[in-house]
Coordinates of C-alpha atoms in Angstrom, one line a residue:
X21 CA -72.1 -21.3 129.4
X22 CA -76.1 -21.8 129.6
X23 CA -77.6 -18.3 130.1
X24 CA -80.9 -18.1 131.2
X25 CA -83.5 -15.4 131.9
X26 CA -85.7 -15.8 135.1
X27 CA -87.7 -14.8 137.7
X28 CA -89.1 -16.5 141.0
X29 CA -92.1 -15.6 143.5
X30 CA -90.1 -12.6 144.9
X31 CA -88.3 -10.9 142.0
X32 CA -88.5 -9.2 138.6
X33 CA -86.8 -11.0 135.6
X34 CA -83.1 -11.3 136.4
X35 CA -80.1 -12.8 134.6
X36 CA -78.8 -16.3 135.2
X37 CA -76.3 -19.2 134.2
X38 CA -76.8 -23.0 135.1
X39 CA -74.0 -24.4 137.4
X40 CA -74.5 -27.9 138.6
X41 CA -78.1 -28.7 137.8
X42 CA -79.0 -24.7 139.6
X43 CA -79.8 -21.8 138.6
X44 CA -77.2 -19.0 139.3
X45 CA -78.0 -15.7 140.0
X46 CA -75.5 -13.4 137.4
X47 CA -75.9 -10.1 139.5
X48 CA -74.8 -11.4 142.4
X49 CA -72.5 -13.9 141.3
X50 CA -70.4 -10.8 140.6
X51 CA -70.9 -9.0 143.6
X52 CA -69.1 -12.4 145.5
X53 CA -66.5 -12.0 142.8
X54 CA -66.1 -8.4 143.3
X55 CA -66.5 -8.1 139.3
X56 CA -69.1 -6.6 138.6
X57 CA -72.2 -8.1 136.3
X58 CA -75.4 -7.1 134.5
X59 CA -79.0 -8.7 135.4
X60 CA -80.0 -8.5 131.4
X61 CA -78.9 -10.6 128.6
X62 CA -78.9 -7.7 126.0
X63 CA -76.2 -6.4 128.8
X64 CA -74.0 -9.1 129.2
X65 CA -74.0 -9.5 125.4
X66 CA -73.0 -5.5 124.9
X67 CA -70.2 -6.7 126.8
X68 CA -68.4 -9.0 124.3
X69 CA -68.2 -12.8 123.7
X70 CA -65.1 -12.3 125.5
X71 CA -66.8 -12.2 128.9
X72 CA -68.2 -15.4 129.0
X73 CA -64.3 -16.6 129.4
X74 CA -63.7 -14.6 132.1
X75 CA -67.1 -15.4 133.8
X76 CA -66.2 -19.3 133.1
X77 CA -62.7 -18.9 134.8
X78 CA -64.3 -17.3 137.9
X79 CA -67.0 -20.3 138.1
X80 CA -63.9 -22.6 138.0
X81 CA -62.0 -20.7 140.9
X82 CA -64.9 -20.1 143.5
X83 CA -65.4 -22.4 146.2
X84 CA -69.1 -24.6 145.9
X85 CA -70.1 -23.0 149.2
X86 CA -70.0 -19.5 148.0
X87 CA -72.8 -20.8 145.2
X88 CA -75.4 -21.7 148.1
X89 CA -76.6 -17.9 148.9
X90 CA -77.0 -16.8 144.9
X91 CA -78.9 -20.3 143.7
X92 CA -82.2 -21.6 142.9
X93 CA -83.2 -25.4 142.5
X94 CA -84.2 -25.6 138.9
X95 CA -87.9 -26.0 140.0
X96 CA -87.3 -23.0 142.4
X97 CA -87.6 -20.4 139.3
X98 CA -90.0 -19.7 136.2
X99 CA -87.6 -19.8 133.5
X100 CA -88.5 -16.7 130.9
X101 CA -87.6 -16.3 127.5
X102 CA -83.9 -15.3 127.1
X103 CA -84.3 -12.2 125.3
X104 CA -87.8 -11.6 126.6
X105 CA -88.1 -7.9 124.7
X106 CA -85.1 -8.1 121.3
X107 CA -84.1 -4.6 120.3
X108 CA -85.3 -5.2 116.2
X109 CA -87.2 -7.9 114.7
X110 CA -86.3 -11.5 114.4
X111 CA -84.7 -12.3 111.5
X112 CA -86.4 -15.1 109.9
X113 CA -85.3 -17.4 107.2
X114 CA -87.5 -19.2 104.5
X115 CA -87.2 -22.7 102.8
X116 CA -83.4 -23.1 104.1
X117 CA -84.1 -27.3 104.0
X118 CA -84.4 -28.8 100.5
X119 CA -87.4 -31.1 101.9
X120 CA -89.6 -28.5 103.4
X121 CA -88.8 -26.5 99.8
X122 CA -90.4 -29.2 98.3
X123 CA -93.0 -29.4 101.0
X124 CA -93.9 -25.8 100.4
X125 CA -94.7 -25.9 96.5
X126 CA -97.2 -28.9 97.5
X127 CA -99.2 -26.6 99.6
X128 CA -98.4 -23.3 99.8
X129 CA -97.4 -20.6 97.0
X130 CA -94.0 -21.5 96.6
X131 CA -91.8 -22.8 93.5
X132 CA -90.1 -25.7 94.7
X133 CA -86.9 -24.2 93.2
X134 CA -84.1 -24.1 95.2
X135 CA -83.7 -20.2 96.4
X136 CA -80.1 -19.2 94.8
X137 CA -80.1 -16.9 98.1
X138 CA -81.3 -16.2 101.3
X139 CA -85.1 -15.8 101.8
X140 CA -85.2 -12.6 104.4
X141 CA -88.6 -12.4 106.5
X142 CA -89.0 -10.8 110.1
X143 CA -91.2 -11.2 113.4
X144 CA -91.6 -8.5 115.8
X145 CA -90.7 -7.9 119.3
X146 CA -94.1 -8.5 120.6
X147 CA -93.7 -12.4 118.7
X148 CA -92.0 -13.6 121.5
X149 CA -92.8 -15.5 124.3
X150 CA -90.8 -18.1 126.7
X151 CA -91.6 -22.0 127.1
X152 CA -94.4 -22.8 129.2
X153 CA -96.5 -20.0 128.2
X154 CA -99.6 -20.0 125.8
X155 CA -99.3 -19.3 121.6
X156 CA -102.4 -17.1 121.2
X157 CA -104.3 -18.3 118.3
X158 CA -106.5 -15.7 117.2
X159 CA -109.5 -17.4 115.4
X160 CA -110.7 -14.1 113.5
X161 CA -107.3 -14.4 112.0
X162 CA -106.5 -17.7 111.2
X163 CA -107.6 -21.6 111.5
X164 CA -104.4 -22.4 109.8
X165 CA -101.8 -22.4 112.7
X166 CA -98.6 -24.4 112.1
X167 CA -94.9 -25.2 113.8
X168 CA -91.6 -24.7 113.0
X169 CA -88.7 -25.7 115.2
X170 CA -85.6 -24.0 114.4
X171 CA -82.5 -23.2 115.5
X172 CA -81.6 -19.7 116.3
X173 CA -78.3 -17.6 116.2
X174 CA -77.3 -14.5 118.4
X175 CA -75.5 -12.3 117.4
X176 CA -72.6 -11.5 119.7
X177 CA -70.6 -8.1 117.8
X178 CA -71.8 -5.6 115.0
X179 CA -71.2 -6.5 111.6
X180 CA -71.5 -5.7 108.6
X181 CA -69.9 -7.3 105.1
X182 CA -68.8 -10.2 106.9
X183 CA -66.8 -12.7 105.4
X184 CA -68.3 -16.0 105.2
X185 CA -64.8 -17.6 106.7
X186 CA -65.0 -14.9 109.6
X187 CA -68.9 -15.1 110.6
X188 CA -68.8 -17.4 113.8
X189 CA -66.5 -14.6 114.8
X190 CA -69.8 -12.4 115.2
X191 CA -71.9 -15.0 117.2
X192 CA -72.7 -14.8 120.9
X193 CA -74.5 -18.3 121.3
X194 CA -77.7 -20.4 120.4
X195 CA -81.3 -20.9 121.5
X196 CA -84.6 -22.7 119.8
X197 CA -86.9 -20.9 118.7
X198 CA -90.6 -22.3 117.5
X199 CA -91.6 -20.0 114.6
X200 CA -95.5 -20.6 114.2
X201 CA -96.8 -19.4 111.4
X202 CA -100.4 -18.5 110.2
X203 CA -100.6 -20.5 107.1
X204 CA -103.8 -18.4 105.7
X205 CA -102.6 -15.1 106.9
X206 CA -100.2 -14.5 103.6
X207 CA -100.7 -11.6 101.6
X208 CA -99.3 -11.4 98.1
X209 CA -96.9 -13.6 99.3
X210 CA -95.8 -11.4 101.8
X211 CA -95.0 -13.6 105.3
X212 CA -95.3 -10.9 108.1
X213 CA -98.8 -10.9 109.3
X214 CA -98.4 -14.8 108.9
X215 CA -95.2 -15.1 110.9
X216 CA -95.6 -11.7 113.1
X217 CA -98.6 -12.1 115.4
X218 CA -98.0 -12.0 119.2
X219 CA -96.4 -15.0 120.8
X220 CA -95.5 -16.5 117.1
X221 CA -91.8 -16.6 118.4
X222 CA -91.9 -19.1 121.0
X223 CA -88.0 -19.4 122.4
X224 CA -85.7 -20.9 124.8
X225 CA -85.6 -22.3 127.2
X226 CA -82.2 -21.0 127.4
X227 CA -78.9 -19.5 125.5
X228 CA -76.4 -21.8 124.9
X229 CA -73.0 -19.7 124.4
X230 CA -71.2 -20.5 121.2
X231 CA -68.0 -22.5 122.9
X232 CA -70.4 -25.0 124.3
X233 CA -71.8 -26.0 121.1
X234 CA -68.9 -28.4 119.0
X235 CA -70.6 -28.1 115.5
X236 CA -73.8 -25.9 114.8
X237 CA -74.0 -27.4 111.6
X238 CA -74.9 -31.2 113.3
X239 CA -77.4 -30.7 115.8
X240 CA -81.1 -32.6 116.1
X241 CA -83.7 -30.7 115.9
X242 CA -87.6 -32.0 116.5
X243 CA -90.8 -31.2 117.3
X244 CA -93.6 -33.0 119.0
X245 CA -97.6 -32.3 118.6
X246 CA -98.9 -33.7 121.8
X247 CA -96.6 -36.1 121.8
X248 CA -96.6 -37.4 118.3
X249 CA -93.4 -36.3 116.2
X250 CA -93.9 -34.4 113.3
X251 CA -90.4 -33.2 112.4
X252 CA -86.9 -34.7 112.8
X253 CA -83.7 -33.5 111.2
X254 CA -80.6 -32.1 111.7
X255 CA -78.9 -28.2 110.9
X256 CA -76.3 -30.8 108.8
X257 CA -79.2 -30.1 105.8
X258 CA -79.5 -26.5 105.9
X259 CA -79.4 -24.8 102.7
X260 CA -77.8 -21.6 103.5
X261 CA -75.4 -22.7 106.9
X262 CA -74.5 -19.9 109.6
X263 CA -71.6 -18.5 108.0
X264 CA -73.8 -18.1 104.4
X265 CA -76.6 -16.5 106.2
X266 CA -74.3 -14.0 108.3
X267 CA -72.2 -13.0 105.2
X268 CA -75.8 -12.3 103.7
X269 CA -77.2 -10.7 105.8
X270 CA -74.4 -8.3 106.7
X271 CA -74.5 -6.8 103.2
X272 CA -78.0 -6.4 103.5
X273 CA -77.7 -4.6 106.9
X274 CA -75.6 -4.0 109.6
X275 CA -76.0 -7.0 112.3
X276 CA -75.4 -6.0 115.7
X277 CA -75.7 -7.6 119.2
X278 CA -78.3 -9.3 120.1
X279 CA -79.6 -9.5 116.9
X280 CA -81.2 -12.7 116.3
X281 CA -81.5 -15.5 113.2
X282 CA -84.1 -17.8 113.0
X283 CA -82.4 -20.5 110.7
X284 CA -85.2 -22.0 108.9
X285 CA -87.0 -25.6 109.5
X286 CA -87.0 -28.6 108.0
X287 CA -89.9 -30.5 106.5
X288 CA -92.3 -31.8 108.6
X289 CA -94.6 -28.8 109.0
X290 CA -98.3 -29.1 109.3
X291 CA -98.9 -27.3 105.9
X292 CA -96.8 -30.0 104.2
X293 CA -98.8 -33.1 105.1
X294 CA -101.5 -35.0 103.5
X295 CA -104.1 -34.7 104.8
X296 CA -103.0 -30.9 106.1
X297 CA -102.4 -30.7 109.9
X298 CA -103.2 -27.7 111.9
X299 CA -102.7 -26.7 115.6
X300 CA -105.8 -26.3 118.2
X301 CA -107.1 -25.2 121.2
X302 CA -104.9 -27.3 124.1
X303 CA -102.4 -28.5 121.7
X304 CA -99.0 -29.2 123.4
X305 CA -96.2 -28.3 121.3
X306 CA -92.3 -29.3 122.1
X307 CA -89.6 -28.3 120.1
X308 CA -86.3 -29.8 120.7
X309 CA -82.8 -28.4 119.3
X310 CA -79.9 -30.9 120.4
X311 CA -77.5 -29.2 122.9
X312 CA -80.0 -26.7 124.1
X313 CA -82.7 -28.2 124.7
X314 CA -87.0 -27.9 124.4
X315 CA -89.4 -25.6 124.7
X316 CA -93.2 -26.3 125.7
X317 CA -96.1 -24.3 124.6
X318 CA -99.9 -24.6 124.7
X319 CA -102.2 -23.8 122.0
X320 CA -104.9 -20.7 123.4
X321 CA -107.7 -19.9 120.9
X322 CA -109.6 -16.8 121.5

């Protein structure tokens, strides 16, 4: 199923699912089906990947007609970030692609050895932000701002010392997520004020639930800089895969729903090239995850 958090001219944010090319209203969708449903991802999440079965069954058994009271035209509604406000941080993950490990000890003030685990960052709350909205790039702060597409993983049940075998068990579903990062704003190699300033979590444009998605581990992933690509790859080259990162993680600290992963990116990042690229005022960024699809953002310096 493709979850999707909007809003149009008349309402607050609501909860959504895409049936035929529209927009589905969730809330109400339930009130034809007499079942009731919630208008807030975190909601429907709390209620168990099992859900999205039943919700799938009742798509397939209600007449089209029914649909035309509860649905927007795709252009009708202002598509939001699917977990507009996340209950804990993002859970990032560092130099998870061999290339952008190398990439990294060119430029930044990494290794270039191989990490032998996980590398655990976050991004608050307040970093994210939905496609078709502005990254704020705060120029008292940085003149080093750079992209990462990645693909990210929801957490669908609590967890904790997961076995690698059983981890899929604890996803929900899938979105992209754009993790920009403030190249000059590392301290002591500390990533947070880098990773964690407001709007540095671009993500969207919607959630793709898990059955909908064959293979995690071979998706495209991309990203465009006004137009030109600058990164091209596939989750088939992550270091640390879903089920590595979950089992990790869960000894680390209990995962529960909603939680979500930011998998890494591959290389292709701004820091990485020679000459060094960064992003500007008006920049248009697109980053593309296979199956899901792309977000937009514009670059806002202030």
């Amino acid at each position: 199923m493709k979850l999707l958090t909007y809003k149009t001219a008349n309402t607050e944010p609501r909860l959504g699912f895409i049936h035929n090319n529209q927009v589905i209203d969730m809330e109400d969708f339930g009130e034809i089906s007499n079942f009731p449903l919630p208008n807030d991802m975190l909601d429907l999440i709390d209620l168990g990947f099992e859900i999205i079965q039943e919700i799938t069954e009742m798509v397939n058994e209600t007449p089209e007609n029914f649909f035309e009271e509860i649905s927007y035209k795709m252009d009708e509604v202002n598509i939001l970030a699917p977990i507009e406000k996340p209950r804990k941080n993002i859970i990032g993950i560092g130099l998870n692609y061999t290339e952008h490990v190398a990439e990294s000890a060119r430029t930044l003030d990494t290794t270039g050895k191989l990490p032998t685990k996980p590398i655990i960052f976050s991004k608050p709350p307040t970093t994210v932000t939905a496609t078709n909205t502005e990254i704020i790039k705060n120029t008292k702060l940085t003149s080093q701002l750079d992209w990462e597409v990645e693909l990210a993983v929801v957490i669908g049940k609590k967890g904790k010392y997961v076995a690698n075998a059983d981890a899929m068990d604890y996803v929900f579903g899938y979105t992209v997520i754009n993790d920009i990062s403030a190249r000059d704003c590392r301290r002591e190699g500390q990533w947070i004020v880098s990773k964690g300033q407001d709007t540095f979590a671009p993500m969207g444009p919607i959630l793709v639930t898990k059955d909908e998605i064959e293979n995690p581990h071979n998706l495209n992933l991309s990203l465009k800089v006004n137009g030109v690509e600058k990164q091209n790859s596939n989750t088939k080259f992550l270091l640390f895969n879903i089920n590595d990162l979950i089992e990790d993680l869960s000894i680390v600290f209990t995962l529960e729903p909603g939680d979500i992963i930011a998998t890494g990116t591959p290389s292709g990042v701004g820091a990485g090239r020679n000459p060094q690229e960064w992003l500007y005022d008006g920049d248009v960024v697109e980053a593309t995850v296979e199956g899901i699809g792309t977000i937009v953002n514009t670059i806002k310096e202030i």
